[in-house]
């Protein structure tokens, strides 16, 4: 599997992470034996890289890594100070009619303590299909832009479920009937959550970085079948 390189300089590499690839081995994914993103990049670039932030295994899109371990804290400070703008795209069940600010607290999986979390959800496109999905004789979907203002684990997936607009392909927080319909009707099995872009001022060079990640193949299938433009 070749990883798409979106940006590279002497300090960092920004990649387009595929669906269903772990960034690195972890306790939570101890049963998954597939090659990690770090393994794949080491083989591809002959470099040991260090992730600055997280993406869920099932989520695709923009990920920033550094070339030296000591640079991680320098880049992470951009996240800590909200100096980075991250944008995600999602396909969700139901219609999202207006911009929403979702502020439900999210539980930390280690401490079990709920922490404040905030996500902006912006509707982009919607469609109603004459395809029955239990318990209805039709089905509705929205394309949304998601702007996380905090960085809790599974935050976007949890927040969309909280407003009854779960992300398609989410088997933990989503709707199994709609997930199954996408599998059967469109042969799409992946999570429809994609880290679309990232913008920040380079913490060492001070130049502006603005990177977008191309969408996975499943998205092209759905955009074509739904006649959505993006």
Protein backbone atom coordinates (compact mmCIF):
# COMPACT_ATOMS: atom_id res chain seq x y z
CA UNK A 1 0.00 0.00 0.00
CA UNK A 2 1.50 3.32 -1.08
CA UNK A 3 0.71 6.29 1.15
CA UNK A 4 -0.04 9.61 -0.57
CA UNK A 5 2.41 12.32 0.52
CA UNK A 6 0.68 15.72 0.59
CA UNK A 7 3.54 17.87 1.88
CA UNK A 8 7.13 17.39 3.01
CA UNK A 9 9.97 19.59 4.24
CA UNK A 10 12.98 19.09 6.52
CA UNK A 11 10.80 19.02 9.64
CA UNK A 12 7.51 17.32 8.83
CA UNK A 13 5.59 15.08 6.46
CA UNK A 14 1.84 15.43 5.87
CA UNK A 15 0.11 12.35 4.47
CA UNK A 16 -3.33 11.20 3.35
CA UNK A 17 -4.08 8.28 5.68
CA UNK A 18 -6.21 5.53 4.12
CA UNK A 19 -9.26 4.05 5.83
CA UNK A 20 -8.66 1.12 8.18
CA UNK A 21 -4.96 1.78 8.80
CA UNK A 22 -3.71 2.18 12.36
CA UNK A 23 -1.24 5.00 12.88
CA UNK A 24 0.75 2.84 15.31
CA UNK A 25 0.19 -0.19 17.52
CA UNK A 26 -1.81 0.47 20.66
CA UNK A 27 -3.52 -1.30 23.54
CA UNK A 28 -6.96 -0.47 22.13
CA UNK A 29 -6.14 -2.16 18.81
CA UNK A 30 -4.00 -4.98 20.14
CA UNK A 31 -5.86 -7.60 18.07
CA UNK A 32 -5.12 -5.87 14.75
CA UNK A 33 -2.02 -7.31 13.09
CA UNK A 34 -1.99 -5.33 9.82
CA UNK A 35 0.93 -3.02 9.02
CA UNK A 36 0.61 0.36 10.70
CA UNK A 37 0.92 3.71 8.95
CA UNK A 38 4.32 4.23 10.58
CA UNK A 39 5.50 0.85 9.28
CA UNK A 40 4.27 1.63 5.77
CA UNK A 41 5.89 5.07 5.73
CA UNK A 42 9.20 3.73 7.05
CA UNK A 43 9.29 1.23 4.21
CA UNK A 44 8.18 3.80 1.63
CA UNK A 45 10.35 6.77 2.69
CA UNK A 46 13.08 5.03 4.66
CA UNK A 47 12.28 7.39 7.53
CA UNK A 48 11.15 6.96 11.11
CA UNK A 49 8.31 9.43 11.60
CA UNK A 50 6.47 10.67 14.69
CA UNK A 51 2.72 11.52 14.63
CA UNK A 52 1.70 14.94 15.93
CA UNK A 53 -2.00 14.13 16.36
CA UNK A 54 -4.50 11.25 16.02
CA UNK A 55 -6.91 9.89 13.47
CA UNK A 56 -9.12 6.89 14.21
CA UNK A 57 -8.14 3.73 12.33
CA UNK A 58 -11.31 3.86 10.24
CA UNK A 59 -11.00 7.59 9.44
CA UNK A 60 -9.13 8.73 6.33
CA UNK A 61 -7.36 11.98 5.52
CA UNK A 62 -4.76 14.53 6.58
CA UNK A 63 -2.21 13.52 9.21
CA UNK A 64 0.89 15.48 10.29
CA UNK A 65 4.08 13.68 11.32
CA UNK A 66 7.53 15.00 12.22
CA UNK A 67 10.95 13.77 11.15
CA UNK A 68 12.51 14.18 14.59
CA UNK A 69 10.93 13.28 17.92
CA UNK A 70 11.86 16.66 19.43
CA UNK A 71 9.74 18.44 16.81
CA UNK A 72 6.53 16.75 17.99
CA UNK A 73 6.02 19.07 20.97
CA UNK A 74 6.71 22.10 18.79
CA UNK A 75 3.98 21.13 16.32
CA UNK A 76 1.60 19.93 19.07
CA UNK A 77 1.67 23.40 20.60
CA UNK A 78 -0.22 24.58 17.51
CA UNK A 79 -3.03 22.21 18.46
CA UNK A 80 -2.90 23.15 22.14
CA UNK A 81 -3.19 26.85 21.28
CA UNK A 82 -5.93 26.31 18.64
CA UNK A 83 -3.59 27.70 15.98
CA UNK A 84 -4.45 24.85 13.60
CA UNK A 85 -7.63 24.70 11.53
CA UNK A 86 -8.84 21.19 10.72
CA UNK A 87 -11.82 20.41 8.52
CA UNK A 88 -13.55 17.06 8.06
CA UNK A 89 -16.20 15.82 5.65
CA UNK A 90 -18.85 13.33 6.70
CA UNK A 91 -21.87 11.60 5.21
CA UNK A 92 -24.58 11.17 7.83
CA UNK A 93 -28.03 9.67 8.17
CA UNK A 94 -30.89 12.17 7.87
CA UNK A 95 -31.06 15.82 6.89
CA UNK A 96 -28.93 18.49 8.55
CA UNK A 97 -30.84 21.69 7.83
CA UNK A 98 -28.73 24.35 9.54
CA UNK A 99 -25.33 24.99 11.05
CA UNK A 100 -25.02 23.44 14.51
CA UNK A 101 -22.64 23.79 17.44
CA UNK A 102 -22.57 20.46 19.27
CA UNK A 103 -21.17 20.74 22.79
CA UNK A 104 -21.90 17.41 24.52
CA UNK A 105 -19.04 16.31 26.82
CA UNK A 106 -17.07 13.25 25.65
CA UNK A 107 -15.79 10.53 28.00
CA UNK A 108 -12.05 9.87 28.11
CA UNK A 109 -11.59 6.08 27.58
CA UNK A 110 -8.67 5.92 30.04
CA UNK A 111 -9.90 8.03 32.97
CA UNK A 112 -13.65 7.56 32.29
CA UNK A 113 -14.00 11.27 33.01
CA UNK A 114 -16.18 13.41 30.75
CA UNK A 115 -14.43 16.39 29.17
CA UNK A 116 -15.85 19.41 27.39
CA UNK A 117 -16.03 19.01 23.62
CA UNK A 118 -17.23 21.22 20.78
CA UNK A 119 -17.92 20.54 17.09
CA UNK A 120 -19.30 22.85 14.39
CA UNK A 121 -21.45 20.96 11.85
CA UNK A 122 -22.19 22.72 8.54
CA UNK A 123 -24.65 21.22 6.01
CA UNK A 124 -23.39 21.05 2.41
CA UNK A 125 -25.74 18.80 0.42
CA UNK A 126 -28.58 16.37 1.03
CA UNK A 127 -30.58 13.69 -0.77
CA UNK A 128 -33.66 11.53 -0.29
CA UNK A 129 -33.54 8.07 -1.88
CA UNK A 130 -36.35 5.70 -2.76
CA UNK A 131 -34.51 2.93 -0.95
CA UNK A 132 -36.22 1.49 2.10
CA UNK A 133 -34.15 1.37 5.28
CA UNK A 134 -35.76 0.02 8.44
CA UNK A 135 -38.18 1.30 9.65
CA UNK A 136 -38.87 3.70 6.72
CA UNK A 137 -39.73 3.22 3.05
CA UNK A 138 -37.12 5.81 2.01
CA UNK A 139 -33.73 7.05 3.23
CA UNK A 140 -32.18 10.49 3.71
CA UNK A 141 -28.53 11.56 3.85
CA UNK A 142 -26.50 14.73 4.25
CA UNK A 143 -22.98 15.71 3.33
CA UNK A 144 -21.58 17.84 6.15
CA UNK A 145 -18.44 19.75 7.02
CA UNK A 146 -17.26 19.14 10.58
CA UNK A 147 -14.97 21.57 12.39
CA UNK A 148 -13.69 20.18 15.72
CA UNK A 149 -12.93 22.89 18.26
CA UNK A 150 -11.56 20.31 20.71
CA UNK A 151 -9.76 17.03 20.11
CA UNK A 152 -11.41 14.27 22.13
CA UNK A 153 -11.19 10.63 21.09
CA UNK A 154 -14.04 9.69 18.70
CA UNK A 155 -15.44 13.20 19.22
CA UNK A 156 -16.96 13.70 15.76
CA UNK A 157 -18.50 10.23 15.68
CA UNK A 158 -19.96 10.62 19.17
CA UNK A 159 -21.28 14.12 18.49
CA UNK A 160 -23.03 13.17 15.26
CA UNK A 161 -24.65 10.23 17.03
CA UNK A 162 -25.76 12.57 19.83
CA UNK A 163 -27.83 14.63 17.39
CA UNK A 164 -29.23 11.45 15.73
CA UNK A 165 -27.16 12.04 12.58
CA UNK A 166 -24.66 9.16 12.84
CA UNK A 167 -21.89 8.86 10.28
CA UNK A 168 -22.40 6.19 7.63
CA UNK A 169 -20.05 3.24 8.04
CA UNK A 170 -19.64 3.80 11.79
CA UNK A 171 -20.14 0.38 13.41
CA UNK A 172 -19.57 1.63 16.96
CA UNK A 173 -21.78 4.73 17.12
CA UNK A 174 -23.73 4.47 13.87
CA UNK A 175 -26.90 2.90 12.47
CA UNK A 176 -26.43 -0.70 11.34
CA UNK A 177 -29.41 -0.59 8.94
CA UNK A 178 -28.02 2.35 6.97
CA UNK A 179 -24.49 0.94 7.10
CA UNK A 180 -25.81 -2.31 5.62
CA UNK A 181 -27.70 -0.46 2.90
CA UNK A 182 -24.52 1.31 1.76
CA UNK A 183 -22.79 -2.07 1.65
CA UNK A 184 -25.56 -3.80 -0.31
CA UNK A 185 -26.57 -0.99 -2.68
CA UNK A 186 -23.26 0.79 -3.30
CA UNK A 187 -20.61 -1.75 -2.22
CA UNK A 188 -19.24 0.82 0.23
CA UNK A 189 -17.93 -0.61 3.51
CA UNK A 190 -15.77 2.18 4.90
CA UNK A 191 -16.43 4.95 7.42
CA UNK A 192 -17.54 8.13 5.65
CA UNK A 193 -15.43 10.46 7.79
CA UNK A 194 -12.49 12.15 6.06
CA UNK A 195 -9.99 14.69 7.41
CA UNK A 196 -10.29 16.95 4.40
CA UNK A 197 -7.85 19.78 5.12
CA UNK A 198 -5.47 21.36 7.58
CA UNK A 199 -4.14 24.92 7.80
CA UNK A 200 -1.43 26.33 10.06
CA UNK A 201 1.62 28.53 10.21
CA UNK A 202 4.78 26.42 10.26
CA UNK A 203 6.13 26.64 13.83
CA UNK A 204 9.76 26.66 12.69
CA UNK A 205 9.76 28.24 9.22
CA UNK A 206 6.72 30.51 9.75
CA UNK A 207 5.38 29.85 6.24
CA UNK A 208 1.67 29.16 5.74
CA UNK A 209 0.72 25.51 5.22
CA UNK A 210 -2.63 24.71 3.61
CA UNK A 211 -3.11 21.07 2.64
CA UNK A 212 -6.13 19.18 1.27
CA UNK A 213 -6.46 15.41 1.06
CA UNK A 214 -8.15 13.70 -1.89
CA UNK A 215 -11.22 11.63 -1.06
CA UNK A 216 -11.15 7.81 -0.94
CA UNK A 217 -12.72 5.78 -3.78
CA UNK A 218 -15.97 5.10 -1.89
CA UNK A 219 -16.69 8.82 -1.81
CA UNK A 220 -16.41 9.06 -5.61
CA UNK A 221 -18.95 6.24 -5.91
CA UNK A 222 -21.44 7.99 -3.65
CA UNK A 223 -20.94 11.45 -5.17
CA UNK A 224 -21.63 9.99 -8.60
CA UNK A 225 -24.70 8.00 -7.51
CA UNK A 226 -26.10 10.89 -5.45
CA UNK A 227 -25.25 13.47 -8.13
CA UNK A 228 -23.40 15.52 -5.53
CA UNK A 229 -20.76 18.04 -6.57
CA UNK A 230 -17.81 19.02 -4.42
